[in-house]
C-alpha positions as a Markdown table, in Angstrom:
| # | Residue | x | y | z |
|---|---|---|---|---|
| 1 | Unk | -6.7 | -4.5 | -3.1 |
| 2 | Unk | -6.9 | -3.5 | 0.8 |
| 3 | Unk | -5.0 | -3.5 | 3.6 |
| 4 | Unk | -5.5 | -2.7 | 7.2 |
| 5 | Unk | -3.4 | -3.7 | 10.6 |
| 6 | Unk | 0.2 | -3.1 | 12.0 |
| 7 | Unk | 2.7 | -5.2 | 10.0 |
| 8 | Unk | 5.7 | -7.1 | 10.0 |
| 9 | Unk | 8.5 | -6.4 | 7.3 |
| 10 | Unk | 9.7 | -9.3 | 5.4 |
| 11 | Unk | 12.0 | -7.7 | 3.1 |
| 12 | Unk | 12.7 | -5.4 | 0.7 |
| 13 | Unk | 12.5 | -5.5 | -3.4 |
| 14 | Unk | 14.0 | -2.6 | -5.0 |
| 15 | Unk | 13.7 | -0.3 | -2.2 |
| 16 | Unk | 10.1 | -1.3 | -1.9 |
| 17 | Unk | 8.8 | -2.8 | 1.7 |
| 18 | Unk | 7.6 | -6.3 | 1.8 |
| 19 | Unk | 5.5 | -6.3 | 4.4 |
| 20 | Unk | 2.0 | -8.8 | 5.9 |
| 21 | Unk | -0.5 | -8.2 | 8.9 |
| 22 | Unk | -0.7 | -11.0 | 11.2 |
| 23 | Unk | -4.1 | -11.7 | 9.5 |
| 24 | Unk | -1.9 | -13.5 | 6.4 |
| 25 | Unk | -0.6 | -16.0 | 8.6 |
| 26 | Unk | -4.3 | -17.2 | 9.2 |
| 27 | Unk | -4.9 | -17.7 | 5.5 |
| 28 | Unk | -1.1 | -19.0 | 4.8 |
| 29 | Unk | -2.5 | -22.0 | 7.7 |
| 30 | Unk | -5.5 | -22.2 | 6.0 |
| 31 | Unk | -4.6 | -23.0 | 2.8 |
| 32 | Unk | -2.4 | -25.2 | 4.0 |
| 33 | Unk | -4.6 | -27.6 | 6.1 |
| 34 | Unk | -7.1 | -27.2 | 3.3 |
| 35 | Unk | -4.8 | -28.7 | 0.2 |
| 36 | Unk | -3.1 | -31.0 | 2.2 |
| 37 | Unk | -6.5 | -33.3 | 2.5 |
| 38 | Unk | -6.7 | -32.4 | -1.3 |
| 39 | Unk | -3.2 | -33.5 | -2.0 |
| 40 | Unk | -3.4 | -37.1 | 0.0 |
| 41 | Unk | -6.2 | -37.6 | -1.8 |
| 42 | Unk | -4.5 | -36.8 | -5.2 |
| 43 | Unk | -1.8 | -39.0 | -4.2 |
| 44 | Unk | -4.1 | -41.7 | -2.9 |
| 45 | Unk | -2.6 | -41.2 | 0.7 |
| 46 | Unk | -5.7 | -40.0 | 2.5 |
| 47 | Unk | -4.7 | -39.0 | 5.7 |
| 48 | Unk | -1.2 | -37.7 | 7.1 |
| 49 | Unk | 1.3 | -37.7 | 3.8 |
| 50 | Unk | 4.5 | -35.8 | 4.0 |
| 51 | Unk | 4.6 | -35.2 | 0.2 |
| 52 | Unk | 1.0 | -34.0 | 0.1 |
| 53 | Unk | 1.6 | -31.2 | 3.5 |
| 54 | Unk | 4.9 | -30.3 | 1.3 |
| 55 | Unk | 2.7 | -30.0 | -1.6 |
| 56 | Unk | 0.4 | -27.9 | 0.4 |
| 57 | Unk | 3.5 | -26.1 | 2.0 |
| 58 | Unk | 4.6 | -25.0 | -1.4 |
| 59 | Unk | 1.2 | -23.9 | -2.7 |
| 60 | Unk | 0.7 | -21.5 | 0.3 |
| 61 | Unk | 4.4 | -20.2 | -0.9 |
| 62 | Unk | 3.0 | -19.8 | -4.6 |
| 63 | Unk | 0.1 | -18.3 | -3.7 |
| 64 | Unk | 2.1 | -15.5 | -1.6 |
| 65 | Unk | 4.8 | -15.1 | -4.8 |
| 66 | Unk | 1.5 | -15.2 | -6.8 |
| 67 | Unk | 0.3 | -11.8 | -4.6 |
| 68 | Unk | 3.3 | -10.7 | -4.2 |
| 69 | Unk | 4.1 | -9.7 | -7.7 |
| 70 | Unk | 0.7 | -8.7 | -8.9 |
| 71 | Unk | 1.1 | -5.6 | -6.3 |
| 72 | Unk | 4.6 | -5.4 | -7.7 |
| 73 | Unk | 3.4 | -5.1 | -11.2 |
| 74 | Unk | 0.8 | -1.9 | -9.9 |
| 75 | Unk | 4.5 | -1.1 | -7.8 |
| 76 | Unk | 6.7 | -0.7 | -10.8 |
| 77 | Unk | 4.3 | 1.3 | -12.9 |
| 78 | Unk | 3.8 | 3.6 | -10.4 |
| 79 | Unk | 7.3 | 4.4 | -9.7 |
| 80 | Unk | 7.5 | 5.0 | -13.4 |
| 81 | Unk | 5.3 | 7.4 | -13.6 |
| 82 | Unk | 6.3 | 8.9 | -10.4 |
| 83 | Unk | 4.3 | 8.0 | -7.9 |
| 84 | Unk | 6.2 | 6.4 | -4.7 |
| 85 | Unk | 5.4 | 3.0 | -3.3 |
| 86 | Unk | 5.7 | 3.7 | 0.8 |
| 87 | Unk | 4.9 | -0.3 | 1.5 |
| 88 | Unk | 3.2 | -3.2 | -0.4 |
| 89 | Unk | 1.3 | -4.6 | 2.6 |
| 90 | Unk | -0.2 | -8.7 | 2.3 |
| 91 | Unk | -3.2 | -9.1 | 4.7 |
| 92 | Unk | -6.3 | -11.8 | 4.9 |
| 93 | Unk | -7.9 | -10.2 | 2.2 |
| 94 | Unk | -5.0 | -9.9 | -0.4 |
| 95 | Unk | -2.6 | -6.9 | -0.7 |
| 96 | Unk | -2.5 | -3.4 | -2.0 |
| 97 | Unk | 1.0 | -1.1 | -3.2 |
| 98 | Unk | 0.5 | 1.7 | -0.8 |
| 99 | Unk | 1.1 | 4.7 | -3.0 |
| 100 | Unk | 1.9 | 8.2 | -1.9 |
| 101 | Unk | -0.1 | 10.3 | -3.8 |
| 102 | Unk | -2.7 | 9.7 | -6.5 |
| 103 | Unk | -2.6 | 9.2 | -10.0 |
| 104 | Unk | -1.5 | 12.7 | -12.6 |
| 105 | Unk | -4.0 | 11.6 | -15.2 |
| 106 | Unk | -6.1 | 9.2 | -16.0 |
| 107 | Unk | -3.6 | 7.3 | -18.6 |
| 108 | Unk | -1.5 | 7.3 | -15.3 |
| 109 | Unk | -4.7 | 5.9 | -13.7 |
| 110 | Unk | -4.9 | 3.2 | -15.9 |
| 111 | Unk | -1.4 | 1.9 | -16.8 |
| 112 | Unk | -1.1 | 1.4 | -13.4 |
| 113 | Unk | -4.5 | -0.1 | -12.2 |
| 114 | Unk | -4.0 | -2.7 | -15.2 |
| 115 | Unk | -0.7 | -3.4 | -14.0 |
| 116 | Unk | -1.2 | -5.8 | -11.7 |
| 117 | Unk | -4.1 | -8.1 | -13.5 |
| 118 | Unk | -1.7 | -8.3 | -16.4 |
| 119 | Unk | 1.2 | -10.2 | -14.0 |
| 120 | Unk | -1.6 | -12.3 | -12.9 |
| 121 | Unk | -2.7 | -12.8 | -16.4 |
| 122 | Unk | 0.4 | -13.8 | -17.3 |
| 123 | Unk | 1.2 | -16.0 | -14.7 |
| 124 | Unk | -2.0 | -17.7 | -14.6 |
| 125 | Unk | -1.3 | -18.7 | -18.7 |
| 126 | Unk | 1.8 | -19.8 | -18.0 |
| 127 | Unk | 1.2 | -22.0 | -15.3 |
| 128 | Unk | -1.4 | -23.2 | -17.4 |
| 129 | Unk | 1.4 | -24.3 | -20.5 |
| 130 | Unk | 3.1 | -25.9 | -18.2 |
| 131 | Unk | -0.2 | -28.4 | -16.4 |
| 132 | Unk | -1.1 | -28.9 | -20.0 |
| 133 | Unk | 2.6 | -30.0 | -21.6 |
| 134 | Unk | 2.8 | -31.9 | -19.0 |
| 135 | Unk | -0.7 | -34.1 | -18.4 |
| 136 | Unk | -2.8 | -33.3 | -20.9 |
| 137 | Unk | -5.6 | -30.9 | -21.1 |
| 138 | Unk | -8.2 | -33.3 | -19.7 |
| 139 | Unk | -6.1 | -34.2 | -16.9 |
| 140 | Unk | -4.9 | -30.9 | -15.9 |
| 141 | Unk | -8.2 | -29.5 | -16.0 |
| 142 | Unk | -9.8 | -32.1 | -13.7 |
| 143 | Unk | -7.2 | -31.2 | -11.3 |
| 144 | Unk | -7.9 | -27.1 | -11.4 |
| 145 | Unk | -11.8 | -27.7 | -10.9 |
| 146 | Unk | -10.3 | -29.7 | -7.5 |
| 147 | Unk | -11.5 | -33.0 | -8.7 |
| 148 | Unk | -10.1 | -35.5 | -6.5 |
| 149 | Unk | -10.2 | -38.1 | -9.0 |
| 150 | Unk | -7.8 | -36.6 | -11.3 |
| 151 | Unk | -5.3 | -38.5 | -12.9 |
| 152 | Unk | -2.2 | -36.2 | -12.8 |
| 153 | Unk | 1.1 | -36.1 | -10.5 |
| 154 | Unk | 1.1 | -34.1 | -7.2 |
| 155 | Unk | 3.5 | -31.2 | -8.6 |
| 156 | Unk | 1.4 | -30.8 | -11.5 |
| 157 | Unk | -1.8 | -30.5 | -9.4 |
| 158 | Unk | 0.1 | -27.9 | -7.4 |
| 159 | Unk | 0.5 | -26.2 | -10.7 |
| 160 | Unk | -2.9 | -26.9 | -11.5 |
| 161 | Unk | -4.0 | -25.3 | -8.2 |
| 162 | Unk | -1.8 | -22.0 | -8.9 |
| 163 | Unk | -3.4 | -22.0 | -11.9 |
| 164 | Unk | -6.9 | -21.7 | -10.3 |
| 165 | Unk | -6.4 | -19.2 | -7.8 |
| 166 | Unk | -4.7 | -16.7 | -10.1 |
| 167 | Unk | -7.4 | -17.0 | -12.6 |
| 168 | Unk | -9.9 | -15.8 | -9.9 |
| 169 | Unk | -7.9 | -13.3 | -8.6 |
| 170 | Unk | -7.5 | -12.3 | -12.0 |
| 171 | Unk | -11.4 | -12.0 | -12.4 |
| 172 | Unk | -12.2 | -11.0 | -9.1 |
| 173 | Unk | -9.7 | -8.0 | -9.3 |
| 174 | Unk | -11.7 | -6.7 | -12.9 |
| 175 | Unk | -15.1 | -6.3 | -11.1 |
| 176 | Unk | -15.5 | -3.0 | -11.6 |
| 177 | Unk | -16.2 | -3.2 | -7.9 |
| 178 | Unk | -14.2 | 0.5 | -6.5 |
| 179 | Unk | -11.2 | 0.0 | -5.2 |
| 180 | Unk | -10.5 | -3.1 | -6.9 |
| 181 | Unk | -8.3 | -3.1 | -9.9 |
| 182 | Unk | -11.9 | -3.2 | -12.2 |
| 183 | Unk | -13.0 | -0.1 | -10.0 |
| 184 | Unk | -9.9 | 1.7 | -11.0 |
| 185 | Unk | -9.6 | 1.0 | -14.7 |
| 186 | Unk | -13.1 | 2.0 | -14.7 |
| 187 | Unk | -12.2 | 5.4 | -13.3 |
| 188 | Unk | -9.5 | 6.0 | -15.1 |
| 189 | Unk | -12.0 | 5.4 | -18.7 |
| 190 | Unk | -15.0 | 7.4 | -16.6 |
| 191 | Unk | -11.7 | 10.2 | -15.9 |
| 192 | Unk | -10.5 | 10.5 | -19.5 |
| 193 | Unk | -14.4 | 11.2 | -20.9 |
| 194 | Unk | -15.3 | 13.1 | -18.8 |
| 195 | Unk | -11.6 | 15.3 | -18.1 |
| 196 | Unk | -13.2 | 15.4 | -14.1 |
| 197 | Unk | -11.4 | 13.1 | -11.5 |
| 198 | Unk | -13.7 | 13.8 | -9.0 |
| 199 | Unk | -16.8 | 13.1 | -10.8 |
| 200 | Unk | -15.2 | 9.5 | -12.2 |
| 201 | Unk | -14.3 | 9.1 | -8.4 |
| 202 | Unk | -17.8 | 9.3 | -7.5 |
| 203 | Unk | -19.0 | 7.3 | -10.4 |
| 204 | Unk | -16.6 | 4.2 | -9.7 |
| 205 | Unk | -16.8 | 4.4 | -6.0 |
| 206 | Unk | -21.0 | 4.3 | -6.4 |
| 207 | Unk | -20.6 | 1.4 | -8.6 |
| 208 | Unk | -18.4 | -0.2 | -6.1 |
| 209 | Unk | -20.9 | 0.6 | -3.3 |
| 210 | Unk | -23.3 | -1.5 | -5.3 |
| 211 | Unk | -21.2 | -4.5 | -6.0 |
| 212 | Unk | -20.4 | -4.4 | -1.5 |
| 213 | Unk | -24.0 | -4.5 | -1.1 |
| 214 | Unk | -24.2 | -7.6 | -4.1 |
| 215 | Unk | -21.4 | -9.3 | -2.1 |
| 216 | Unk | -23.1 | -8.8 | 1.1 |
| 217 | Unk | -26.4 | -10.1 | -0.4 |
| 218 | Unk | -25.0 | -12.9 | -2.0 |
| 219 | Unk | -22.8 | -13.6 | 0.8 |
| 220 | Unk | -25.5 | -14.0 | 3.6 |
| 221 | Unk | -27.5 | -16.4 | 0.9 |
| 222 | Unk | -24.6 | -18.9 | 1.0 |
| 223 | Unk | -24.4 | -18.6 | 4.6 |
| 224 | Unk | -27.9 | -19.3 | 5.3 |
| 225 | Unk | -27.8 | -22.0 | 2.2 |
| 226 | Unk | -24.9 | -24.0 | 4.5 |
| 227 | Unk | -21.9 | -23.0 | 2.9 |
| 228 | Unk | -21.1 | -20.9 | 6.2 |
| 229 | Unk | -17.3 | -20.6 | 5.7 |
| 230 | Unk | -17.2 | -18.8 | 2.0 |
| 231 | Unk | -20.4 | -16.8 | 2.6 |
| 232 | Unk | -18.7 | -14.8 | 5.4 |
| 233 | Unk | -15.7 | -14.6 | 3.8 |
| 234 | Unk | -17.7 | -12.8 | 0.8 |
| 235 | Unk | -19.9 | -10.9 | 3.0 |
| 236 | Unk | -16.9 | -9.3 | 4.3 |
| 237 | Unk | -15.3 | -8.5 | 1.2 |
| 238 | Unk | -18.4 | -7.0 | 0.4 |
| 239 | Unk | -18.9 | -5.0 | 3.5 |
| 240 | Unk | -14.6 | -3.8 | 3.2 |
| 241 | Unk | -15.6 | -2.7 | -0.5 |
| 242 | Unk | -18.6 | -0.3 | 0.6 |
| 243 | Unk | -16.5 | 1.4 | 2.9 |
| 244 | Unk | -13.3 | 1.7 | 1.0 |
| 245 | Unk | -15.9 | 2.9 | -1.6 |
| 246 | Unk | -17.5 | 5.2 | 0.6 |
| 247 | Unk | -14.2 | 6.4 | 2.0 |
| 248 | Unk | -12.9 | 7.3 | -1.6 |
| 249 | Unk | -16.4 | 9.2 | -2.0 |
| 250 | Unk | -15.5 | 11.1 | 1.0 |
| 251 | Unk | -11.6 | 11.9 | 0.3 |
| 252 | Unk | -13.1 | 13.0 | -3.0 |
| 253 | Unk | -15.4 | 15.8 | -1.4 |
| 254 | Unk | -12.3 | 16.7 | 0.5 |
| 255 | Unk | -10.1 | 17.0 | -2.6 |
| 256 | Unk | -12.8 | 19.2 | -4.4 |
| 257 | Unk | -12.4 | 21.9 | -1.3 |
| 258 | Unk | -8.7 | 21.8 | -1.6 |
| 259 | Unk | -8.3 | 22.1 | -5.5 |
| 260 | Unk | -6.6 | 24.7 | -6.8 |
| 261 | Unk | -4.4 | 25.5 | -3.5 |
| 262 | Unk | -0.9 | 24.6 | -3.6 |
| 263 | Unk | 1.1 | 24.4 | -0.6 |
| 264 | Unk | 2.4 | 27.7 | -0.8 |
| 265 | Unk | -1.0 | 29.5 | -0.1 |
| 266 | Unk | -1.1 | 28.5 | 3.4 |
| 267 | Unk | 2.9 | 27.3 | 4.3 |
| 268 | Unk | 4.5 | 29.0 | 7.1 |
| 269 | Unk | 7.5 | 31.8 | 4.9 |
| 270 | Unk | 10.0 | 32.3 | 7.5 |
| 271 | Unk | 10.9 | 28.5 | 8.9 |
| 272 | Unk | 13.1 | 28.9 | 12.0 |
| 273 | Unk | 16.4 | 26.4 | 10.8 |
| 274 | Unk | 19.2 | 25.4 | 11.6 |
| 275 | Unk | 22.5 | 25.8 | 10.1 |
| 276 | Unk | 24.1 | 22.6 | 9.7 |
| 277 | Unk | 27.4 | 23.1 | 10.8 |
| 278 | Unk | 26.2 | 24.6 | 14.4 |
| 279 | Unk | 27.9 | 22.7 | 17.3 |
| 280 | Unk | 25.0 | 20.7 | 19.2 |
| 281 | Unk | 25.6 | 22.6 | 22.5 |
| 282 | Unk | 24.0 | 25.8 | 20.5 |
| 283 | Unk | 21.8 | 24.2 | 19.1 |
| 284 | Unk | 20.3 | 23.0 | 22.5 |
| 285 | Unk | 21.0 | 26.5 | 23.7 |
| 286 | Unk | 19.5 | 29.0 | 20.7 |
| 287 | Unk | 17.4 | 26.7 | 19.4 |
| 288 | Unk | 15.7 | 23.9 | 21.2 |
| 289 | Unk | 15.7 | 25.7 | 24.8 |
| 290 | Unk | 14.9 | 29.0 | 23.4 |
| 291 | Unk | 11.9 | 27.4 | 21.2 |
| 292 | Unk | 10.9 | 24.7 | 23.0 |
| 293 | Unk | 10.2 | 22.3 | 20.3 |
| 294 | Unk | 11.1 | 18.5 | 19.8 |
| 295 | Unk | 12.7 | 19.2 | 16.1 |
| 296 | Unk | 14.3 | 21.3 | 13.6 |
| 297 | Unk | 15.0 | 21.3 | 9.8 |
| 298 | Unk | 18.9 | 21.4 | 9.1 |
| 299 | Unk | 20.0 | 23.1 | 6.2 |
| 300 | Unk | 23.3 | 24.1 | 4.2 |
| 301 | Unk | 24.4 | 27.7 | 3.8 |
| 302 | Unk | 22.9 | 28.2 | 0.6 |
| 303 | Unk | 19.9 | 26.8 | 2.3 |
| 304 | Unk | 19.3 | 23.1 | 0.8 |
| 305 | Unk | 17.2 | 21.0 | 3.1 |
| 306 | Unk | 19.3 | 18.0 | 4.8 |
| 307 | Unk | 17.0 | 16.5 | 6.7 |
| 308 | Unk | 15.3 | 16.9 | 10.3 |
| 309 | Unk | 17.5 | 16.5 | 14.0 |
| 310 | Unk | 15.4 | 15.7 | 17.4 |
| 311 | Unk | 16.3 | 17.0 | 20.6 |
| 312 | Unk | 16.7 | 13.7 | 22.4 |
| 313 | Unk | 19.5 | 12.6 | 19.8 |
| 314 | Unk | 21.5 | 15.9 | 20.8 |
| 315 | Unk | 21.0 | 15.4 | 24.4 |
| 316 | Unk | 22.4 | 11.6 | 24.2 |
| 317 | Unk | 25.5 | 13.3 | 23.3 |
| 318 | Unk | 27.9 | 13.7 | 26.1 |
| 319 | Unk | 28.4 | 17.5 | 27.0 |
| 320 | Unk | 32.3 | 16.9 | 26.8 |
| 321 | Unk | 31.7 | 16.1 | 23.2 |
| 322 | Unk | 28.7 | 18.6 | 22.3 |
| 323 | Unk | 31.0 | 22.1 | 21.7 |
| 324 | Unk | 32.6 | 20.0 | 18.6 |
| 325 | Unk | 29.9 | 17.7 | 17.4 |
| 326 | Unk | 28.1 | 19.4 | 14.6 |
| 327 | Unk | 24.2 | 18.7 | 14.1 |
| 328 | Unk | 24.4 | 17.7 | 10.7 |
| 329 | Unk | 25.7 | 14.8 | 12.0 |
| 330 | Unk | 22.9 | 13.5 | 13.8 |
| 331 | Unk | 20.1 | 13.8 | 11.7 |
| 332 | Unk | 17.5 | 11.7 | 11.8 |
| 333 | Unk | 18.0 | 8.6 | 9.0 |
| 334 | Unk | 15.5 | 9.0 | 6.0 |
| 335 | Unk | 14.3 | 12.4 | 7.0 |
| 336 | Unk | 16.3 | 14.1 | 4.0 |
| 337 | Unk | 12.8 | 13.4 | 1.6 |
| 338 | Unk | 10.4 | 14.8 | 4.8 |
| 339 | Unk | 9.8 | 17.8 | 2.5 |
| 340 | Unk | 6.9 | 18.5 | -0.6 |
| 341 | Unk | 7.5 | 21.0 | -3.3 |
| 342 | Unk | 6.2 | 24.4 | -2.7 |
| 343 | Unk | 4.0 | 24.2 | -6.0 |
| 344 | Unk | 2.9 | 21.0 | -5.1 |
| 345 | Unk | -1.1 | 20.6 | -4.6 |
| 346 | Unk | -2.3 | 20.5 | -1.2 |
| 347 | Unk | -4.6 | 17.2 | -1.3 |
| 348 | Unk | -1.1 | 15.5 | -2.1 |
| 349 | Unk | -0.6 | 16.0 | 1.9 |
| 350 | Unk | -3.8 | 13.9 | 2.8 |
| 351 | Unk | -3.0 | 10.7 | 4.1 |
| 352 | Unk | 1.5 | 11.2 | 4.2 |
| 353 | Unk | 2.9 | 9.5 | 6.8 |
| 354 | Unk | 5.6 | 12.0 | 6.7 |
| 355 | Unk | 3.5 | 14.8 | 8.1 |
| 356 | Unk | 2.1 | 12.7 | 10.8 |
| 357 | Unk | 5.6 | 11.5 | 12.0 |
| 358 | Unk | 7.1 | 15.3 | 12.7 |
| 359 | Unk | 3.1 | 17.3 | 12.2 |
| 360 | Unk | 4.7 | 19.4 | 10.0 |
| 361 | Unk | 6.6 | 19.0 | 6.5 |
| 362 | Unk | 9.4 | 20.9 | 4.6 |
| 363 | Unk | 8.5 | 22.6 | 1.8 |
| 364 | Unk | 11.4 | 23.2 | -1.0 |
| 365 | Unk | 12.4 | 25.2 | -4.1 |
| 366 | Unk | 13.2 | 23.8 | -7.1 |
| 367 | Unk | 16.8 | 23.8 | -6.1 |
| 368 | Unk | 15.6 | 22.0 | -3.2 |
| 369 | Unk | 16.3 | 24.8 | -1.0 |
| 370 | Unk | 14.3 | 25.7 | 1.9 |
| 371 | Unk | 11.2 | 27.9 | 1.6 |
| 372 | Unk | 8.7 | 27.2 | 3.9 |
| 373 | Unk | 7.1 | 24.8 | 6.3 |
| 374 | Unk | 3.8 | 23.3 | 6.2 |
| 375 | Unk | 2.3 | 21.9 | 9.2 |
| 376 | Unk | -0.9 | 19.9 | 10.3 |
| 377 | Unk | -2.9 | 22.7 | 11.6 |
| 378 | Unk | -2.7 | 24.8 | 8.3 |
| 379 | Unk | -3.6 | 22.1 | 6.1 |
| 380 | Unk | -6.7 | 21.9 | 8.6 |
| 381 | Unk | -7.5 | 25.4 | 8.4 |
| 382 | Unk | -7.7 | 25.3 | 4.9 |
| 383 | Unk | -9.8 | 22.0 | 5.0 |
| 384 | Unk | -12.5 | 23.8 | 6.8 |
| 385 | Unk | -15.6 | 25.3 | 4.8 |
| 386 | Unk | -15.2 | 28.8 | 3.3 |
């Protein structure tokens, strides 16, 4: 949905970052101190119960798996239609599969904004078989409305609870409140009639401006009303969705100016390289000294891009051992994809981390062979107003 903060990594799933701002912790804690008073009362043991904080223990761990693979649903389709996933990011108000460019088309658009309601869809029904094999239909629903009176066993009512909080993220996330899963599946339909991503951009994102300012409203009601704690929490969401909307309003004007340039209109022709089999103590020599610069593309004779070598890895090599170390040995891990095709559309630059890391990216042939650099400042220049 959003995401904001530094992180920490958890993991990785299929190549894909796991990673949560320090802000999840805060609602893992609350969740947990919230069902465990729930749970003892479930259970009949009011008060401090080590099955009921395990309960509650296990629902905050649901509730993250529950996240966690509605983003990888959005994730997964992405990568299929060939869009990369950089990080799926977990924060205090849910998570969002950090993509690196936008969608092709709108049937991109929506295969992948529908994605990750269906996971939660299908979760939420299934956790739902089980509560209802299990107890009953009465029972189990007494338990997902929170009743404490509920006549039903403390792992069903964990089920019950799962149950309940994917079935509003599930209906939350279809507001067709911009950027929310609703917001996007409501561009993609507004993309398709009209052929114009920019103009559905603009209509989702007013329409989620107006559901931020309904949340907000609605928010500071409940507030006032005495139900302090959820009518901040909505007033925020409601204020994060007007910006994000606003933002995607902005990035839209922004991709209007660019359309139609590709990155070879304004990419530098004549990269200065180097060869990857040059021995480091040239390469300091010719290239670094001579230039000046904190990093070069290495390439192969026939000119496909390897990847990027810095200037303080080649001077942590001892000068005894630089004549017969080559620089295609030390370049930098991961920096073999730093590079964007040369017919690629220049608004796919906005917002890649790549670029910001180095202020500059490759840009390749089909073959993958070197053709050209593009760097910050150009991409600026042509952002500026004809």
């Amino acid at each position: 949905m959003f995401g904001a903060g530094s992180t920490i990594t958890l993991f990785r799933i299929s190549g894909i970052r796991i990673a949560v701002d320090w802000s999840w912790f805060l609602v893992l804690f609350l969740v947990i101190f919230w069902l465990s008073d729930f749970y003892g009362a479930i259970l009949d043991r009011p008060g401090s119960d080590t099955e009921a904080y395990l309960l509650a223990v296990g629902s905050a761990a649901g509730f993250f798996g529950s996240i966690l693979l509605h983003e990888l649903g959005h994730a997964f389709v992405a990568r299929r239609n060939g869009i990369g996933i950089r990080m799926i990011r977990l924060w205090i108000f849910g998570g969002v599969a950090e993509m690196d460019r936008e969608s092709s088309g709108p049937g991109v658009e929506f295969r992948v904004a529908v994605a990750g309601p269906l996971v939660t869809a299908v979760i939420a029904l299934a956790l739902c078989a089980i509560g209802i094999r299990a107890d009953g239909a009465e029972s189990f629903w007494d338990a997902v409305v929170m009743r404490h009176s509920a006549d039903i066993s403390g792992t069903i009512a964990m089920v019950a609870w799962l149950a309940a909080v994917n079935i509003l993220v599930l209906g939350f996330n279809l507001l067709p409140a911009f950027p929310m899963d609703g917001g996007r599946i409501v561009r993609a339909i507004a993309w398709r009639i009209s052929g114009k991503r920019s103009a559905a951009t603009r209509f989702a994102a007013g329409l989620g401006q107006i559901f931020g300012y309904l949340f907000m409203a609605l928010g500071l009601l409940w507030a006032v009303g005495g139900n302090v704690f959820s009518g901040v929490w909505l007033a925020l969401i409601g204020f994060l969705i007007t910006g994000s909307a606003r933002a995607a309003t902005s990035q839209t004007t922004i991709a209007d100016r660019l359309a139609g340039v590709t990155v070879a209109d304004v990419m530098d022709h004549s990269p200065v390289i180097l060869p990857a089999g040059l021995a480091v103590d040239r390469a300091l020599d010719e290239y670094f000294l001579r230039y000046g610069w904190s990093w070069f593309p290495v390439a192969e004779p026939d000119g496909r891009f390897l990847g990027m070598v810095l200037r303080d890895r080649l001077e942590e090599v001892p000068e005894t051992e630089r004549a017969g170390t080559r620089v295609e040995e030390l370049i930098e891990p991961g920096t073999a994809g730093f590079s964007v095709g040369q017919d690629s559309h220049l608004e796919t630059l906005l917002g890649n981390p790549d670029i910001r890391r180095f202020g500059a990216l490759m840009v390749t042939d089909g073959l993958g062979r070197l053709s050209g650099v593009v760097t910050v400042e150009q991409v600026g220049r042509a952002l500026r107003p004809r």
